[in-house]
Coordinates of C-alpha atoms and ligand atoms in Angstrom, one line a residue:
X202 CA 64.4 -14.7 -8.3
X203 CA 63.8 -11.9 -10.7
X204 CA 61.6 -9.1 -9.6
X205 CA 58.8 -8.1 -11.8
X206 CA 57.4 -10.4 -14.5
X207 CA 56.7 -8.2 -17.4
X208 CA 53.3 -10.0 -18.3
X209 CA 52.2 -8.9 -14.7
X210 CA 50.8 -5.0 -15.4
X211 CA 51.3 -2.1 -13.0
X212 CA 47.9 -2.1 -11.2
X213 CA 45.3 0.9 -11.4
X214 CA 44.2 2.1 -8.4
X215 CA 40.4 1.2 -8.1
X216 CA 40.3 3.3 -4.8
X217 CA 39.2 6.4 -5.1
X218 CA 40.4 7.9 -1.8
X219 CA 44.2 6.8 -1.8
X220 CA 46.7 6.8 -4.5
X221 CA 48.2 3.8 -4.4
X222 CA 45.6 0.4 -3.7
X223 CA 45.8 -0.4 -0.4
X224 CA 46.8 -3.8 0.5
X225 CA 46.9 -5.3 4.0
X226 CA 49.3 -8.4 4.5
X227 CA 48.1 -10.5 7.7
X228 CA 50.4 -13.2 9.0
X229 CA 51.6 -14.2 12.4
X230 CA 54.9 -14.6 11.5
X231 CA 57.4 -11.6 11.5
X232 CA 59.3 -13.1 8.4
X233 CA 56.7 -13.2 5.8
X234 CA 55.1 -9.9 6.4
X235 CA 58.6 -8.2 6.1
X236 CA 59.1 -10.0 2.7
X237 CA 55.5 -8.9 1.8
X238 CA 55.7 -5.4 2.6
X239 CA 59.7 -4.8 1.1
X240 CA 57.9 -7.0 -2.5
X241 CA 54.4 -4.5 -2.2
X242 CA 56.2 -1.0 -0.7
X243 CA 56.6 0.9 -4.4
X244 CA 53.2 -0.2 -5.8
X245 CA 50.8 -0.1 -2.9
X246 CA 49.9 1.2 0.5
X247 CA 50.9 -1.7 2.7
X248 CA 48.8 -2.4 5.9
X249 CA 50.5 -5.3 8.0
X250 CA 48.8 -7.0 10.8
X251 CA 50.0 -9.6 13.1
X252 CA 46.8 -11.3 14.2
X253 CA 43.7 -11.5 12.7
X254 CA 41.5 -9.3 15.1
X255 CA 44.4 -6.4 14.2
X256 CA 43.3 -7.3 10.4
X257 CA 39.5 -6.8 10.7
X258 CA 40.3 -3.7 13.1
X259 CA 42.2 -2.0 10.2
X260 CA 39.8 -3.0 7.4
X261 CA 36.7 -1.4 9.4
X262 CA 38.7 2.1 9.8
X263 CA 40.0 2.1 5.8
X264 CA 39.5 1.1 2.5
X265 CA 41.7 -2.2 1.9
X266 CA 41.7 -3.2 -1.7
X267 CA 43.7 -6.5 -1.2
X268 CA 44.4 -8.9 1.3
X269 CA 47.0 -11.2 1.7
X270 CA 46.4 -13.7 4.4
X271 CA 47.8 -16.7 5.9
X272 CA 45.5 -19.5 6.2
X273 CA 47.3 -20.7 9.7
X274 CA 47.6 -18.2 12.4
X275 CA 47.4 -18.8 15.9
X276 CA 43.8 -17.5 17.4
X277 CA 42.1 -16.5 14.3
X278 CA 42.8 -18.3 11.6
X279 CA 43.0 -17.2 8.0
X280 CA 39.9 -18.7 7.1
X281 CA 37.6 -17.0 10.2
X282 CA 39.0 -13.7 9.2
X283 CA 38.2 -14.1 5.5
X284 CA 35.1 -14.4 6.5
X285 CA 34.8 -11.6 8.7
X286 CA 36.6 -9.1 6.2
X287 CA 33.7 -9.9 3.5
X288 CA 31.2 -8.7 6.1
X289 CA 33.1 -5.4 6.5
X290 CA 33.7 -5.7 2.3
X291 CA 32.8 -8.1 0.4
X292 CA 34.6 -6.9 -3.0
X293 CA 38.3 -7.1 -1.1
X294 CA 40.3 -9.2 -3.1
X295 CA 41.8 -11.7 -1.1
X296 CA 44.9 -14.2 -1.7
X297 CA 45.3 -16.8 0.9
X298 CA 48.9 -18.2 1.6
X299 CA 49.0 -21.5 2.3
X300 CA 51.3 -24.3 3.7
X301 CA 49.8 -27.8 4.1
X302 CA 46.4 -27.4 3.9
X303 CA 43.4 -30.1 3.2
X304 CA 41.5 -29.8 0.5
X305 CA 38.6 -28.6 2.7
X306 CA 39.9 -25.7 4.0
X307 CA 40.9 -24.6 0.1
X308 CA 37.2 -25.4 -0.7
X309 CA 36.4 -23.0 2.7
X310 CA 38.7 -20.0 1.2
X311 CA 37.4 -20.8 -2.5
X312 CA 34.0 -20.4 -1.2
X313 CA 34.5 -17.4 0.8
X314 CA 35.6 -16.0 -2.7
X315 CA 39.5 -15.7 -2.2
X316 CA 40.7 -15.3 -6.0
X317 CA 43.7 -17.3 -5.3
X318 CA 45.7 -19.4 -3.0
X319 CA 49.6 -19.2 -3.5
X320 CA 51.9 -22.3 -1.2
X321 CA 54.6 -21.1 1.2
X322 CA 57.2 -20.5 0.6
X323 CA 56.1 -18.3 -2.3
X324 CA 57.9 -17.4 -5.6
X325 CA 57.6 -13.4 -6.2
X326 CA 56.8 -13.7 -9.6
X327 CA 53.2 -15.7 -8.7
X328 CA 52.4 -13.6 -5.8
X329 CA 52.8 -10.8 -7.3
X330 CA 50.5 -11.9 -10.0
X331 CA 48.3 -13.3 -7.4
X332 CA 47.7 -9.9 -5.9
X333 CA 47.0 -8.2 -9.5
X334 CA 44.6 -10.3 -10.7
X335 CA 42.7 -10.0 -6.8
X336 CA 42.8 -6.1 -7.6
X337 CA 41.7 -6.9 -10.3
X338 CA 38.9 -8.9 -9.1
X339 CA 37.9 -5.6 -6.7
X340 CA 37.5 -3.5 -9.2
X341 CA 35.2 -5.6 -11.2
X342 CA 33.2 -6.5 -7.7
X343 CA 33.2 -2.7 -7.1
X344 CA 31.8 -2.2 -10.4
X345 CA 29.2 -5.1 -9.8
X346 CA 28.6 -3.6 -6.4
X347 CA 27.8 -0.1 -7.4
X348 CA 25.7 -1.5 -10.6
X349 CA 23.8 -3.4 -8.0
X350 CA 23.3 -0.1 -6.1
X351 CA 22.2 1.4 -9.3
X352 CA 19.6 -1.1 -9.8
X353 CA 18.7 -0.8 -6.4
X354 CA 18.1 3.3 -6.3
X355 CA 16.4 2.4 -9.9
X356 CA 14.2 0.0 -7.8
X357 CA 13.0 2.7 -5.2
X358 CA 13.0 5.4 -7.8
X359 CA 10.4 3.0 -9.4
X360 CA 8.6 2.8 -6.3
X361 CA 8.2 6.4 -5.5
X362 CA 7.0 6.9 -9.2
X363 CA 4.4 4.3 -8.6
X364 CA 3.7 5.8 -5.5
X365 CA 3.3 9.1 -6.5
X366 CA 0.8 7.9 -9.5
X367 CA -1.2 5.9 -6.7
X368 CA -1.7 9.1 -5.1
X369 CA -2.9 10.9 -8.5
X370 CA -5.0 8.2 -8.9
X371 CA -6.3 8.4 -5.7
X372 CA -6.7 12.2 -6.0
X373 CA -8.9 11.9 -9.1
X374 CA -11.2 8.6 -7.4
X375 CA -11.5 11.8 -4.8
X376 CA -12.9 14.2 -7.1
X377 CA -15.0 11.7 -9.0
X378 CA -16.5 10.4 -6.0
X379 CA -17.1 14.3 -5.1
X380 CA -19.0 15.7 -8.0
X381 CA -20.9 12.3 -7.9
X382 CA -22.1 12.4 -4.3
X383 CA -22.6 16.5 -5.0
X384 CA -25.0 15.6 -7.6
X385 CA -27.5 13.4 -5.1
X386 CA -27.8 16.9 -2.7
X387 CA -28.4 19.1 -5.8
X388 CA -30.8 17.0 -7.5
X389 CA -32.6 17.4 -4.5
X390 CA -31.8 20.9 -4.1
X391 CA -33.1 21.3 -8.0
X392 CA -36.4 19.4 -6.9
X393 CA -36.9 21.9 -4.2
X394 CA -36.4 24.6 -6.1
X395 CA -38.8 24.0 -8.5
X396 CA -41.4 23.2 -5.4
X397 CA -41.0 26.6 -4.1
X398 CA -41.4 28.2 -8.1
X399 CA -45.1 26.1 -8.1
X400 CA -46.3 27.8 -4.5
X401 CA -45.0 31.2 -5.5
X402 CA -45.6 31.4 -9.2
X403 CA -46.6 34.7 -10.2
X404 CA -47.9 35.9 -7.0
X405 CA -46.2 38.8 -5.2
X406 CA -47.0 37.9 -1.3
X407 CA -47.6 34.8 0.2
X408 CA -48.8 33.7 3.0
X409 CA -50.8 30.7 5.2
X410 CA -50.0 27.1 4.1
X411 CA -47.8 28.0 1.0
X412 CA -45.3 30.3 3.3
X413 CA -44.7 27.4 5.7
X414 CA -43.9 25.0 2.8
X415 CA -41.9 27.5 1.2
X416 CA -40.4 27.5 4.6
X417 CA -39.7 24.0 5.0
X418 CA -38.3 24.0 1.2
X419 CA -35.8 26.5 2.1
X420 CA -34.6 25.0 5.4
X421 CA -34.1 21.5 3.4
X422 CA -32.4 22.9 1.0
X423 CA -30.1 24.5 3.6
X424 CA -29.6 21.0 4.7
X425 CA -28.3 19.9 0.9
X426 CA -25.7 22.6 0.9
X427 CA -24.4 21.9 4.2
X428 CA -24.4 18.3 2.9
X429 CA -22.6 19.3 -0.1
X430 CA -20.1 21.4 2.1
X431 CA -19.5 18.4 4.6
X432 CA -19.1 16.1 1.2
X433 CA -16.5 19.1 -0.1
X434 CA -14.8 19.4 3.6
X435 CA -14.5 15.7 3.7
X436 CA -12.7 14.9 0.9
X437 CA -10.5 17.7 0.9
X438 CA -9.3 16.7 4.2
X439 CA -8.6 13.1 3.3
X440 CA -6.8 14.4 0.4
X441 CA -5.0 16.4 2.9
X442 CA -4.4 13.2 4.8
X443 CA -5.7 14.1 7.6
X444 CA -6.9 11.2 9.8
X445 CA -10.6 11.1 9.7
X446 CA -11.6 12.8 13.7
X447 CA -15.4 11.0 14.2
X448 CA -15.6 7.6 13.8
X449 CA -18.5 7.3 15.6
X450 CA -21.6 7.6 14.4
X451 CA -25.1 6.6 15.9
X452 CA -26.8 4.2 12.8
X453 CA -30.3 5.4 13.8
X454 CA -29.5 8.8 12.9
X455 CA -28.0 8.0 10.3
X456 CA -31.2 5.7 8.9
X457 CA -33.2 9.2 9.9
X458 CA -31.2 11.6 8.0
X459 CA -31.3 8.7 4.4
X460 CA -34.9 9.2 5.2
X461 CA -34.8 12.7 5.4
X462 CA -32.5 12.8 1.7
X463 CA -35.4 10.3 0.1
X464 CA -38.2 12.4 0.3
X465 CA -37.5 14.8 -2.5
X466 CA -35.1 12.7 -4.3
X467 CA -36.5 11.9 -7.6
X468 CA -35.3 8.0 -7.4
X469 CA -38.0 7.2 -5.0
X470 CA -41.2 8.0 -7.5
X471 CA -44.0 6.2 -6.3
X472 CA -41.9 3.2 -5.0
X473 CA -42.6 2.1 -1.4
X474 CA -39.4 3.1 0.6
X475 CA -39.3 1.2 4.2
X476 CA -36.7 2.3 6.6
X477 CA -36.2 0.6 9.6
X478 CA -34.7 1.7 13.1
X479 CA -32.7 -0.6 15.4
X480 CA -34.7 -0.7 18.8
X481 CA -31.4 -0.3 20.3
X482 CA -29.2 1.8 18.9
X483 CA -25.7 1.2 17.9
X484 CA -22.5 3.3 17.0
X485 CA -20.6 2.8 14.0
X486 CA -16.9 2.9 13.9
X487 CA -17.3 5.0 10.7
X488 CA -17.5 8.9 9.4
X489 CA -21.0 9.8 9.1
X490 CA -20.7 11.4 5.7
X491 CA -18.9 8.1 4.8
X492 CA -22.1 6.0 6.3
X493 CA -24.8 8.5 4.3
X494 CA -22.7 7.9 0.8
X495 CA -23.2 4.1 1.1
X496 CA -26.8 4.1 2.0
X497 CA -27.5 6.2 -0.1
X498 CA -26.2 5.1 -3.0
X499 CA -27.0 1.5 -2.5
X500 CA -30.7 2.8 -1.5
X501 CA -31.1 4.9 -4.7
X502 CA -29.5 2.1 -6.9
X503 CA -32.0 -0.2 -5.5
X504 CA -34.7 2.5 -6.5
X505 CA -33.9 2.7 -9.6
X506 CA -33.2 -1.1 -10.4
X507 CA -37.0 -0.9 -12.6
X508 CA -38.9 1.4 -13.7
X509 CA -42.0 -0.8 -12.2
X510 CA -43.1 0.5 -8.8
X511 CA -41.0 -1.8 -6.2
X512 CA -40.4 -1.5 -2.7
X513 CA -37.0 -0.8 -1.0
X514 CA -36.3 -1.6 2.9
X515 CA -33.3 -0.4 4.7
X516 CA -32.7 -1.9 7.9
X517 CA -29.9 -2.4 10.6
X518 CA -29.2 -5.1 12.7
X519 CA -26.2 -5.6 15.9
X520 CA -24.2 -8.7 15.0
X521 CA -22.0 -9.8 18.3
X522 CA -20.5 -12.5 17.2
X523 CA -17.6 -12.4 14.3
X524 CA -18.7 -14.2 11.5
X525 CA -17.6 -17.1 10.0
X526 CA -16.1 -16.0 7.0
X527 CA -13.8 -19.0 5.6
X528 CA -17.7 -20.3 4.6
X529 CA -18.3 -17.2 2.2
X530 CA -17.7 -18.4 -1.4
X531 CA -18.7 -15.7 -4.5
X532 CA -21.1 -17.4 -6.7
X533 CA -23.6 -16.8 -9.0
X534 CA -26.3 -15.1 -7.2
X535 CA -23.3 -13.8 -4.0
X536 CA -20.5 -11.4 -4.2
X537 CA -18.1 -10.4 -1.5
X538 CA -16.5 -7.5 -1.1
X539 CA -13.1 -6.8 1.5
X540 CA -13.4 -9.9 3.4
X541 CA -9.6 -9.9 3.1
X542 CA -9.3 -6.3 4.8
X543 CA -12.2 -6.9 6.9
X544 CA -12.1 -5.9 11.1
X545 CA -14.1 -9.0 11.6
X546 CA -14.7 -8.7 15.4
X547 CA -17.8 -8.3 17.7
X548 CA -19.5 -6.1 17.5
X549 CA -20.2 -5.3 14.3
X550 CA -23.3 -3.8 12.5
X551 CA -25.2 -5.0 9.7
X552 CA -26.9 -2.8 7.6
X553 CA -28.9 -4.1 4.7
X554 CA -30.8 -2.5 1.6
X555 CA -33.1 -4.8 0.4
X556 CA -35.2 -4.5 -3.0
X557 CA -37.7 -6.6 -4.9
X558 CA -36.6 -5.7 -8.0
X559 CA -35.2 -7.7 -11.5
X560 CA -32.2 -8.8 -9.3
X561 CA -28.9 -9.0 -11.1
X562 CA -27.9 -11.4 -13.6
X563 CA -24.1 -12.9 -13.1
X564 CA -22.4 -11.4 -15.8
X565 CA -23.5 -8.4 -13.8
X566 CA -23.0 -9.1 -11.1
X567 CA -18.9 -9.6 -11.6
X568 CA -18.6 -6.7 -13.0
X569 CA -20.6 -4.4 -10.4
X570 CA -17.3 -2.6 -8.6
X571 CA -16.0 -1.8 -12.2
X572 CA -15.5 1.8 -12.5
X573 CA -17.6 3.6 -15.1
X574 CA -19.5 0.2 -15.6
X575 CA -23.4 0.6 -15.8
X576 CA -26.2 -0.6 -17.5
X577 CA -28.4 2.2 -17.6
X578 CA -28.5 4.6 -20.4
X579 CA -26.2 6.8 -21.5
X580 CA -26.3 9.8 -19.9
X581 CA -28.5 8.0 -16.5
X582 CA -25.3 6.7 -15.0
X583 CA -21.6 7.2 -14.2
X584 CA -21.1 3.3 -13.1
X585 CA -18.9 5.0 -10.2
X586 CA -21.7 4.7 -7.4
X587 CA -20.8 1.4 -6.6
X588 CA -17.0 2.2 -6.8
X589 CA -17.2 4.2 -4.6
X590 CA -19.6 2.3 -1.7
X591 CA -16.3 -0.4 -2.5
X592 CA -13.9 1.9 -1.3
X593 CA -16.0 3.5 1.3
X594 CA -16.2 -0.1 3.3
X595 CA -12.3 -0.9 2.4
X596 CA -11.5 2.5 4.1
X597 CA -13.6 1.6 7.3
X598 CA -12.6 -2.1 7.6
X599 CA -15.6 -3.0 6.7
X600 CA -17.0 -5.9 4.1
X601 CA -19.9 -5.9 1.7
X602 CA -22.7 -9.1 0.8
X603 CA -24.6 -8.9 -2.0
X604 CA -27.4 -11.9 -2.9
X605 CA -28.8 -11.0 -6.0
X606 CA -31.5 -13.5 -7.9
X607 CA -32.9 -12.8 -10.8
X608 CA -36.6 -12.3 -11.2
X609 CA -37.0 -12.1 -6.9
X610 CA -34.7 -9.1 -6.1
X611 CA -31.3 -7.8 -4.2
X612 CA -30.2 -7.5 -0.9
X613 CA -26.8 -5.5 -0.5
X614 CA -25.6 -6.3 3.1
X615 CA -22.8 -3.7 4.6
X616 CA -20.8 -4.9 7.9
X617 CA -19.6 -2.3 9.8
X618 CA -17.1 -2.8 13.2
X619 CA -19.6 -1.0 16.0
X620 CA -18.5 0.2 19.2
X621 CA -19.4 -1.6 22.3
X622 CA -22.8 -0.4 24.0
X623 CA -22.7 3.1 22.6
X624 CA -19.0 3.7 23.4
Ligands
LIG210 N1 -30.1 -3.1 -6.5 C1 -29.8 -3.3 -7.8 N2 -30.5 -4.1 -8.6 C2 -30.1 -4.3 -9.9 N3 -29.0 -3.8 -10.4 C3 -28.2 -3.1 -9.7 C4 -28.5 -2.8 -8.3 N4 -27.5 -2.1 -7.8 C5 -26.6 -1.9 -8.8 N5 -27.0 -2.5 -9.9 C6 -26.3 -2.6 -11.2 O1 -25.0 -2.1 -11.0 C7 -24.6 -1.1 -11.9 C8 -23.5 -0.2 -11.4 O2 -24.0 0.5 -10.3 P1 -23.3 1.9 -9.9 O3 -24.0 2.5 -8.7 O4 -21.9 1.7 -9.8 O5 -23.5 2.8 -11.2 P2 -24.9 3.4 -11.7 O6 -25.9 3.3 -10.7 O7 -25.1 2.7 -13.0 O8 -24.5 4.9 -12.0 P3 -24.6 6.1 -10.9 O9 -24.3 5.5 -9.6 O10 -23.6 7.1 -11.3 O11 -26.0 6.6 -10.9 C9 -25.9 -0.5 -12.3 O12 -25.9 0.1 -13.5 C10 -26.9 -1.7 -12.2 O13 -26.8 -2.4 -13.4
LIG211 MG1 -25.5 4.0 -8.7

């Protein structure tokens, strides 16, 4: 038998912690393992184990590169702790030795990915060989392995990118949706303003009638700034993420403070506005700034849907029974919005904007939660209002109806979950 075939080279060392490559010989037989370990000694660190239980033991406390194992051991066989060593490794390159074996168990190891399987008794010359190329093998599964890791850190390096631009993007819907709901408060704040300038004028004092107006001009316009500073406080919390405290809001105050923001806004002209209370009041699981922003920016779209006079009704009605969604199909004259995301459970609230206006035409009305889309002239609209009612409802689990017909009017319907008799 000669020693060392000079075609076999002297293998690198793939593991970075030891030296040599480790290699672990497991055979029950005291014979074989010997002869292993005196053939391995110069060229590797040689593990031996008598049972295949000792083998796993060893592999889980060290790197092993390679592993030579007999297929038939008593307890354990070869085969069971191949497949045990590629749970604790699977880039170990493995030789099976074996004697008479059926095809199947060969199949078994070939599956299992051992690189070879050399017949006992063995010549040197082959298991030696045999034991290269499976270091061989390691290194290249190493490298597989750690360009696998790379793609995976690649992978969650992507994510937190994306991530971090969702949040960006959420951070600039945020201050969009700011200056746009500050702009309803100061238009009424402007309209005010001017008010107060006609009662004044030139005068130096005043007094009677046009003192209390003045008055009441000032103390709404206080209102608007708080509004503005609640809008402000709001949104600066959520970008904070803090988790939003009140989510509980009573809808008939609500419905009384839109009324109170219609009376000086400009939208309302000389169009009839209709607001109705519930005759029994129900809490919304929502933030009241949250609740205002809808209404009022479905209410002042509906108000500004024609120039003709038209009338606009707001009204709110408790729905205690969930509703049937898997019926609700968009269509040409329906749109749904967050059915998907949607806390459909009782009791809910239904609060509906209704206006007899030119309706919306279906080419419209597809596009209607498009950012920046509007019809109005340049200048008249940002096209965000409705972007913003969209995300509004999302962020309170709520869903959106809108039945639109051309020539007869809209009717936005918002579902709110409610709390249980005023809890
Ligand atoms: N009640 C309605 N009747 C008819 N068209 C409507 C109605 N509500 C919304 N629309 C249509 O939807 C478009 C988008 O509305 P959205 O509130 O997003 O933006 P906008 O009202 O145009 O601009 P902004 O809200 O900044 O004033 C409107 O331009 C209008 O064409
Ligand atoms: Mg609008």
């Amino acid at each position: 038998m000669s020693n060392q075939p000079p075609e076999v080279p002297a293998a690198k060392a793939p593991s970075p912690r030891a030296a040599k490559p480790t290699l672990l010989i497991v055979d029950d037989e005291e014979g074989p393992r010997q002869a292993l370990r005196v053939i391995f000694n110069t060229d590797y660190e040689v593990l031996m184990a008598g049972d295949g239980y000792s083998a796993i033991e060893l592999a889980q406390n060290r790197p092993i590169d390679v592993a030579v194992l007999d297929i038939r051991m008593a307890g354990m066989s070869g085969i069971d702790v191949l497949e045990r060593l590629r749970f604790v490794d699977p880039t170990i390159g493995v030789v099976m030795m074996t004697a008479y074996e059926t095809t199947d168990t060969l199949r078994q190891a070939m599956r299992l990915r051992a690189s070879d399987y050399i017949n006992k008794p063995f010549d040197i010359g082959t298991m030696r060989a045999a034991v290269a190329r499976a270091l061989e093998g390691r290194s290249v599964g190493m490298q597989a392995r750690s360009s696998a890791e790379k793609v995976e850190e690649l992978k969650s390096e992507l994510q937190r990118q994306k991530m971090d631009e969702e949040r960006l993007r959420t951070r600039s819907q945020i201050y969009e949706t700011v200056l746009h709901d500050i702009n309803g408060p100061l238009t009424i704040i402007s309209g005010l303003t001017q008010l107060i300038n006609q009662r004044i004028g030139e005068r130096d004092v005043i007094s009677g009638e046009d003192l209390e107006a003045t008055k009441d001009h000032l103390h709404r316009i206080i209102r608007q700034v708080t509004t503005c500073a609640e809008i402000t406080r709001r949104y600066l919390s959520f970008l904070r993420q803090n988790p939003n405290e009140n989510l509980h809001v009573s809808v008939n105050e609500i419905l009384g403070d839109v009324e109170e923001l219609l009376r000086f806004h400009p939208a309302v002209k000389s169009n009839e506005v209709v607001i109705q209370r519930m005759p029994r009041d129900t809490n919304a699981a929502i933030s009241s700034t949250d609740l205002i922003q809808i209404l009022l920016n479905l209410t002042v779209n509906a108000l500004q849907s024609t120039a003709e006079d038209h009338r606009v009704e707001l009204g709110a009605k408790p729905i205690d029974k969930e509703i049937n969604i898997a019926q609700l199909r968009d269509g040409s004259s329906d749109r749904y919005i967050n059915l998907d995301g949607f806390k459909n459970k009782a009791p809910l609230v239904a609060l509906s904007i209704r206006d007899n206006g030119p309706g919306i035409p279906p080419e419209v009305l597809s596009r209607l939660f498009e950012p920046y889309f509007t019809t109005k002239p340049r200048g008249q609209g940002t096209g965000l209002g409705l972007c913003i009612v969209q995300r509004l409802v999302l962020e309170s689990h709520g869903a959106l109806h809108i039945h639109s017909i051309v020539g007869k009017g809209t009717t936005f319907t918002v579902y709110i979950p409610a709390h249980a008799n005023g809890h």
